[in-house]
Amino acid sequence: MRSGSKPIVDLKVRAKSGCHYLEVCCHPDDMLPPMNGSIPLGYKQCGIGNVGGIFMDLIGGRLETSLAEYLYMVAILDTVVLIKAGDWDLSTDSEFVPHVDRGVRYRIVHQQFNWDSIKNNIALLVLVEQFPRVQHIIPICLDHNGVDLDYDNCFVTVLTAIPRPEQPMYTKGAPLVCPTESSRYYVVGAWSTSLNGAIQFTDIRKLKEWIHRELQLYNIVL
């Protein structure tokens, strides 16, 4: 089913034929070639969001977001320390555009991190290779000096997927982002811990100097 030029994916409908919910069973002669939706961007940008996604319209869900709605989200697989970007559903590879994987070269933990107080609960991952800037993978904005943020409409984005026993899902580290009037998103915090139902966030705004200083040691300039 389509809505205009985008297909509609109903999460409540399970195909009786055994096909994945992102697929439609058909005769092999009627198979369509894979969609090439990875459009490289010729300029740097950050914090872009797409309300409702850009590849499909999603219905039948609760809190699920559509593909490429929040382009800055990544999954950290601690079993092999692998970072996935552009992966909407970790349980399948049937998305309209491919995800991109990157390995981790260095891990940097804050030197004053304290387990008891959870103070300075932040770490950086230096990748083997940077992610491409394509239509469905764009980083979040970090520096917001001189930028007016709408702190009344901040929110947390968390990965949603069918959990696998070998890949448990965690919400810790999920970004707390705030929009500008023009709907550009900036990260201001990261989910640190939850105690008695109260969520505590690491204040990224107070750690920007540490982030820049540590990355400069690896010749990385944000």
mmCIF file of C-alpha atoms in Angstrom:
data_model
loop_
_atom_site.group_PDB
_atom_site.id
_atom_site.type_symbol
_atom_site.label_atom_id
_atom_site.label_comp_id
_atom_site.label_asym_id
_atom_site.label_seq_id
_atom_site.Cartn_x
_atom_site.Cartn_y
_atom_site.Cartn_z
ATOM 1 C CA MET A 1 0.000 0.000 0.000
ATOM 2 C CA ARG A 2 1.252 3.478 -0.830
ATOM 3 C CA SER A 3 0.558 7.016 0.375
ATOM 4 C CA GLY A 4 1.522 9.300 -2.486
ATOM 5 C CA SER A 5 5.034 8.225 -3.492
ATOM 6 C CA LYS A 6 5.860 6.445 -0.210
ATOM 7 C CA PRO A 7 4.831 2.900 0.740
ATOM 8 C CA ILE A 8 2.790 2.425 3.931
ATOM 9 C CA VAL A 9 4.102 -0.052 6.504
ATOM 10 C CA ASP A 10 1.509 -1.272 9.028
ATOM 11 C CA LEU A 11 3.218 -2.741 12.081
ATOM 12 C CA LYS A 12 -0.012 -4.422 13.179
ATOM 13 C CA VAL A 13 -0.290 -6.460 10.014
ATOM 14 C CA ARG A 14 1.720 -9.654 9.848
ATOM 15 C CA ALA A 15 1.988 -11.238 6.424
ATOM 16 C CA LYS A 16 0.184 -14.597 6.328
ATOM 17 C CA SER A 17 2.582 -15.853 3.671
ATOM 18 C CA GLY A 18 5.588 -15.626 5.984
ATOM 19 C CA CYS A 19 7.128 -12.547 4.348
ATOM 20 C CA HIS A 20 8.794 -9.904 6.486
ATOM 21 C CA TYR A 21 6.618 -6.855 7.199
ATOM 22 C CA LEU A 22 8.873 -4.781 4.927
ATOM 23 C CA GLU A 23 8.368 -7.211 2.060
ATOM 24 C CA VAL A 24 5.577 -8.387 -0.209
ATOM 25 C CA CYS A 25 5.630 -11.943 -1.509
ATOM 26 C CA CYS A 26 5.478 -12.190 -5.286
ATOM 27 C CA HIS A 27 6.560 -14.326 -8.206
ATOM 28 C CA PRO A 28 10.341 -14.206 -8.840
ATOM 29 C CA ASP A 29 9.707 -12.714 -12.285
ATOM 30 C CA ASP A 30 7.989 -9.736 -10.625
ATOM 31 C CA MET A 31 10.795 -8.904 -8.209
ATOM 32 C CA LEU A 32 11.891 -5.273 -8.225
ATOM 33 C CA PRO A 33 15.551 -4.220 -8.110
ATOM 34 C CA PRO A 34 16.818 -2.945 -4.751
ATOM 35 C CA MET A 35 16.043 0.701 -4.049
ATOM 36 C CA ASN A 36 19.084 2.957 -4.136
ATOM 37 C CA GLY A 37 18.162 5.574 -1.546
ATOM 38 C CA SER A 38 21.645 6.348 -0.195
ATOM 39 C CA ILE A 39 22.043 9.849 -1.559
ATOM 40 C CA PRO A 40 25.457 11.376 -0.738
ATOM 41 C CA LEU A 41 25.395 14.930 0.561
ATOM 42 C CA GLY A 42 27.861 17.388 -0.911
ATOM 43 C CA TYR A 43 28.029 19.592 2.170
ATOM 44 C CA LYS A 44 28.307 19.176 5.910
ATOM 45 C CA GLN A 45 25.246 19.564 8.061
ATOM 46 C CA CYS A 46 24.049 18.331 11.425
ATOM 47 C CA GLY A 47 20.940 17.929 13.535
ATOM 48 C CA ILE A 48 18.527 17.394 10.660
ATOM 49 C CA GLY A 49 15.268 15.578 11.374
ATOM 50 C CA ASN A 50 12.561 14.217 9.108
ATOM 51 C CA VAL A 51 9.106 14.170 10.683
ATOM 52 C CA GLY A 52 7.475 10.904 9.661
ATOM 53 C CA GLY A 53 10.596 9.649 7.890
ATOM 54 C CA ILE A 54 11.485 9.962 4.221
ATOM 55 C CA PHE A 55 11.195 6.453 2.790
ATOM 56 C CA MET A 56 7.843 5.203 4.091
ATOM 57 C CA ASP A 57 4.780 6.074 6.161
ATOM 58 C CA LEU A 58 4.524 4.060 9.372
ATOM 59 C CA ILE A 59 1.165 3.164 10.935
ATOM 60 C CA GLY A 60 -0.004 0.756 13.607
ATOM 61 C CA GLY A 61 2.808 1.419 16.060
ATOM 62 C CA ARG A 62 2.988 3.167 19.409
ATOM 63 C CA LEU A 63 6.290 4.980 19.988
ATOM 64 C CA GLU A 64 8.137 3.658 16.952
ATOM 65 C CA THR A 65 9.771 6.167 14.654
ATOM 66 C CA SER A 66 9.933 5.821 10.920
ATOM 67 C CA LEU A 67 13.037 5.107 8.865
ATOM 68 C CA ALA A 68 15.391 8.128 8.677
ATOM 69 C CA GLU A 69 13.274 10.190 11.068
ATOM 70 C CA TYR A 70 16.166 10.745 13.494
ATOM 71 C CA LEU A 71 19.245 10.431 11.337
ATOM 72 C CA TYR A 72 21.808 10.812 14.139
ATOM 73 C CA MET A 73 20.868 7.626 16.033
ATOM 74 C CA VAL A 74 23.385 4.776 16.112
ATOM 75 C CA ALA A 75 23.465 1.374 17.776
ATOM 76 C CA ILE A 76 26.502 0.310 19.803
ATOM 77 C CA LEU A 77 26.879 -3.459 19.815
ATOM 78 C CA ASP A 78 29.076 -4.179 22.796
ATOM 79 C CA THR A 79 29.546 -7.817 21.843
ATOM 80 C CA VAL A 80 32.016 -6.830 19.135
ATOM 81 C CA VAL A 81 32.217 -3.056 19.760
ATOM 82 C CA LEU A 82 30.587 -2.260 16.452
ATOM 83 C CA ILE A 83 28.695 0.917 15.621
ATOM 84 C CA LYS A 84 25.667 0.800 13.295
ATOM 85 C CA ALA A 85 24.265 3.931 11.663
ATOM 86 C CA GLY A 86 21.162 4.162 9.512
ATOM 87 C CA ASP A 87 19.793 0.876 10.885
ATOM 88 C CA TRP A 88 16.071 1.284 11.557
ATOM 89 C CA ASP A 89 15.314 -2.304 12.612
ATOM 90 C CA LEU A 90 18.197 -4.314 14.062
ATOM 91 C CA SER A 91 16.317 -7.571 13.531
ATOM 92 C CA THR A 92 16.375 -7.375 9.719
ATOM 93 C CA ASP A 93 18.373 -6.161 6.738
ATOM 94 C CA SER A 94 15.263 -5.514 4.640
ATOM 95 C CA GLU A 95 15.191 -1.729 5.018
ATOM 96 C CA PHE A 96 14.882 0.432 1.916
ATOM 97 C CA VAL A 97 18.427 1.737 2.353
ATOM 98 C CA PRO A 98 21.439 -0.086 3.790
ATOM 99 C CA HIS A 99 22.886 0.636 7.214
ATOM 100 C CA VAL A 100 26.595 1.360 7.627
ATOM 101 C CA ASP A 101 28.877 -0.376 10.148
ATOM 102 C CA ARG A 102 32.086 1.006 11.622
ATOM 103 C CA GLY A 103 34.592 -0.510 13.985
ATOM 104 C CA VAL A 104 36.040 1.270 17.009
ATOM 105 C CA ARG A 105 39.734 2.169 17.091
ATOM 106 C CA TYR A 106 39.949 3.906 20.471
ATOM 107 C CA ARG A 107 37.762 4.183 23.561
ATOM 108 C CA ILE A 108 38.164 7.260 25.758
ATOM 109 C CA VAL A 109 36.586 7.219 29.237
ATOM 110 C CA HIS A 110 36.472 10.438 31.245
ATOM 111 C CA GLN A 111 39.425 10.462 33.607
ATOM 112 C CA GLN A 112 37.274 11.657 36.548
ATOM 113 C CA PHE A 113 34.379 9.259 36.010
ATOM 114 C CA ASN A 114 33.006 8.064 39.352
ATOM 115 C CA TRP A 115 30.970 4.862 39.598
ATOM 116 C CA ASP A 116 29.374 5.816 42.911
ATOM 117 C CA SER A 117 28.204 9.319 42.037
ATOM 118 C CA ILE A 118 27.964 8.707 38.255
ATOM 119 C CA LYS A 119 29.749 12.039 37.877
ATOM 120 C CA ASN A 120 31.441 12.635 34.502
ATOM 121 C CA ASN A 121 29.608 9.640 33.057
ATOM 122 C CA ILE A 122 30.790 10.037 29.487
ATOM 123 C CA ALA A 123 32.993 8.198 27.011
ATOM 124 C CA LEU A 124 34.059 8.770 23.418
ATOM 125 C CA LEU A 125 34.482 6.208 20.667
ATOM 126 C CA VAL A 126 36.969 6.996 17.907
ATOM 127 C CA LEU A 127 35.967 5.060 14.813
ATOM 128 C CA VAL A 128 38.212 3.332 12.326
ATOM 129 C CA GLU A 129 36.541 5.392 9.617
ATOM 130 C CA GLN A 130 33.979 8.184 9.719
ATOM 131 C CA PHE A 131 30.411 7.580 8.628
ATOM 132 C CA PRO A 132 29.323 8.899 5.247
ATOM 133 C CA ARG A 133 26.927 11.825 5.210
ATOM 134 C CA VAL A 134 24.024 10.454 3.245
ATOM 135 C CA GLN A 135 20.312 11.055 3.189
ATOM 136 C CA HIS A 136 19.610 8.771 6.155
ATOM 137 C CA ILE A 137 22.817 9.258 8.211
ATOM 138 C CA ILE A 138 23.602 12.756 9.542
ATOM 139 C CA PRO A 139 25.252 13.563 12.907
ATOM 140 C CA ILE A 140 23.637 15.542 15.706
ATOM 141 C CA CYS A 141 24.798 19.111 16.391
ATOM 142 C CA LEU A 142 27.027 19.611 19.432
ATOM 143 C CA ASP A 143 28.082 23.248 19.777
ATOM 144 C CA HIS A 144 25.184 25.600 20.333
ATOM 145 C CA ASN A 145 26.904 28.774 21.490
ATOM 146 C CA GLY A 146 24.709 31.678 20.445
ATOM 147 C CA VAL A 147 21.901 29.322 19.391
ATOM 148 C CA ASP A 148 18.491 29.614 21.058
ATOM 149 C CA LEU A 149 17.208 26.173 21.992
ATOM 150 C CA ASP A 150 13.613 25.308 22.794
ATOM 151 C CA TYR A 151 14.136 23.618 26.169
ATOM 152 C CA ASP A 152 10.381 23.048 26.557
ATOM 153 C CA ASN A 153 10.401 20.559 23.682
ATOM 154 C CA CYS A 154 13.482 18.456 24.376
ATOM 155 C CA PHE A 155 13.140 14.692 24.053
ATOM 156 C CA VAL A 156 15.035 11.419 24.219
ATOM 157 C CA THR A 157 15.342 9.063 21.260
ATOM 158 C CA VAL A 158 15.896 5.392 22.034
ATOM 159 C CA LEU A 159 16.542 2.475 19.716
ATOM 160 C CA THR A 160 13.541 0.198 19.202
ATOM 161 C CA ALA A 161 14.098 -3.284 17.926
ATOM 162 C CA ILE A 162 13.288 -6.892 18.651
ATOM 163 C CA PRO A 163 15.892 -7.792 21.286
ATOM 164 C CA ARG A 164 18.161 -10.734 20.679
ATOM 165 C CA PRO A 165 19.664 -12.779 23.535
ATOM 166 C CA GLU A 166 23.160 -12.113 22.209
ATOM 167 C CA GLN A 167 22.440 -8.394 21.699
ATOM 168 C CA PRO A 168 20.625 -6.956 24.764
ATOM 169 C CA MET A 169 19.110 -3.507 24.325
ATOM 170 C CA TYR A 170 19.951 -0.666 26.693
ATOM 171 C CA THR A 171 18.628 2.858 26.980
ATOM 172 C CA LYS A 172 21.715 4.207 28.749
ATOM 173 C CA GLY A 173 23.568 6.660 26.562
ATOM 174 C CA ALA A 174 20.416 7.652 24.662
ATOM 175 C CA PRO A 175 20.705 11.300 23.566
ATOM 176 C CA LEU A 176 18.654 14.115 25.066
ATOM 177 C CA VAL A 177 18.174 16.586 22.225
ATOM 178 C CA CYS A 178 16.572 20.014 21.972
ATOM 179 C CA PRO A 179 15.350 21.761 18.811
ATOM 180 C CA THR A 180 15.828 25.273 17.545
ATOM 181 C CA GLU A 181 12.975 27.306 16.110
ATOM 182 C CA SER A 182 13.943 25.973 12.672
ATOM 183 C CA SER A 183 13.839 22.328 13.945
ATOM 184 C CA ARG A 184 17.585 21.702 13.983
ATOM 185 C CA TYR A 185 18.500 19.366 16.838
ATOM 186 C CA TYR A 186 21.342 19.792 19.339
ATOM 187 C CA VAL A 187 22.457 17.237 21.915
ATOM 188 C CA VAL A 188 22.436 18.596 25.475
ATOM 189 C CA GLY A 189 22.567 15.398 27.515
ATOM 190 C CA ALA A 190 22.874 11.626 27.558
ATOM 191 C CA TRP A 191 20.851 9.111 29.557
ATOM 192 C CA SER A 192 23.089 8.216 32.497
ATOM 193 C CA THR A 193 21.004 6.144 34.910
ATOM 194 C CA SER A 194 17.505 5.634 36.256
ATOM 195 C CA LEU A 195 16.828 5.487 39.983
ATOM 196 C CA ASN A 196 13.354 4.962 41.442
ATOM 197 C CA GLY A 197 11.801 5.993 38.161
ATOM 198 C CA ALA A 198 13.806 9.231 37.934
ATOM 199 C CA ILE A 199 16.084 9.532 34.912
ATOM 200 C CA GLN A 200 19.446 11.230 35.391
ATOM 201 C CA PHE A 201 21.289 12.713 32.435
ATOM 202 C CA THR A 202 24.914 13.578 31.862
ATOM 203 C CA ASP A 203 25.041 17.271 30.971
ATOM 204 C CA ILE A 204 26.908 17.296 27.658
ATOM 205 C CA ARG A 205 26.937 21.095 27.653
ATOM 206 C CA LYS A 206 29.351 21.113 30.607
ATOM 207 C CA LEU A 207 31.658 18.579 28.954
ATOM 208 C CA LYS A 208 32.122 20.133 25.511
ATOM 209 C CA GLU A 209 35.594 21.434 26.318
ATOM 210 C CA TRP A 210 36.658 17.961 27.464
ATOM 211 C CA ILE A 211 35.244 16.433 24.284
ATOM 212 C CA HIS A 212 37.109 18.849 22.010
ATOM 213 C CA ARG A 213 40.342 18.529 23.998
ATOM 214 C CA GLU A 214 40.347 14.733 23.917
ATOM 215 C CA LEU A 215 39.524 14.517 20.220
ATOM 216 C CA GLN A 216 42.247 17.000 19.291
ATOM 217 C CA LEU A 217 44.768 14.418 20.514
ATOM 218 C CA TYR A 218 43.617 12.280 17.577
ATOM 219 C CA ASN A 219 43.570 15.225 15.133
ATOM 220 C CA ILE A 220 39.782 15.236 15.116
ATOM 221 C CA VAL A 221 38.097 18.625 14.913
ATOM 222 C CA LEU A 222 34.326 18.812 15.280
#
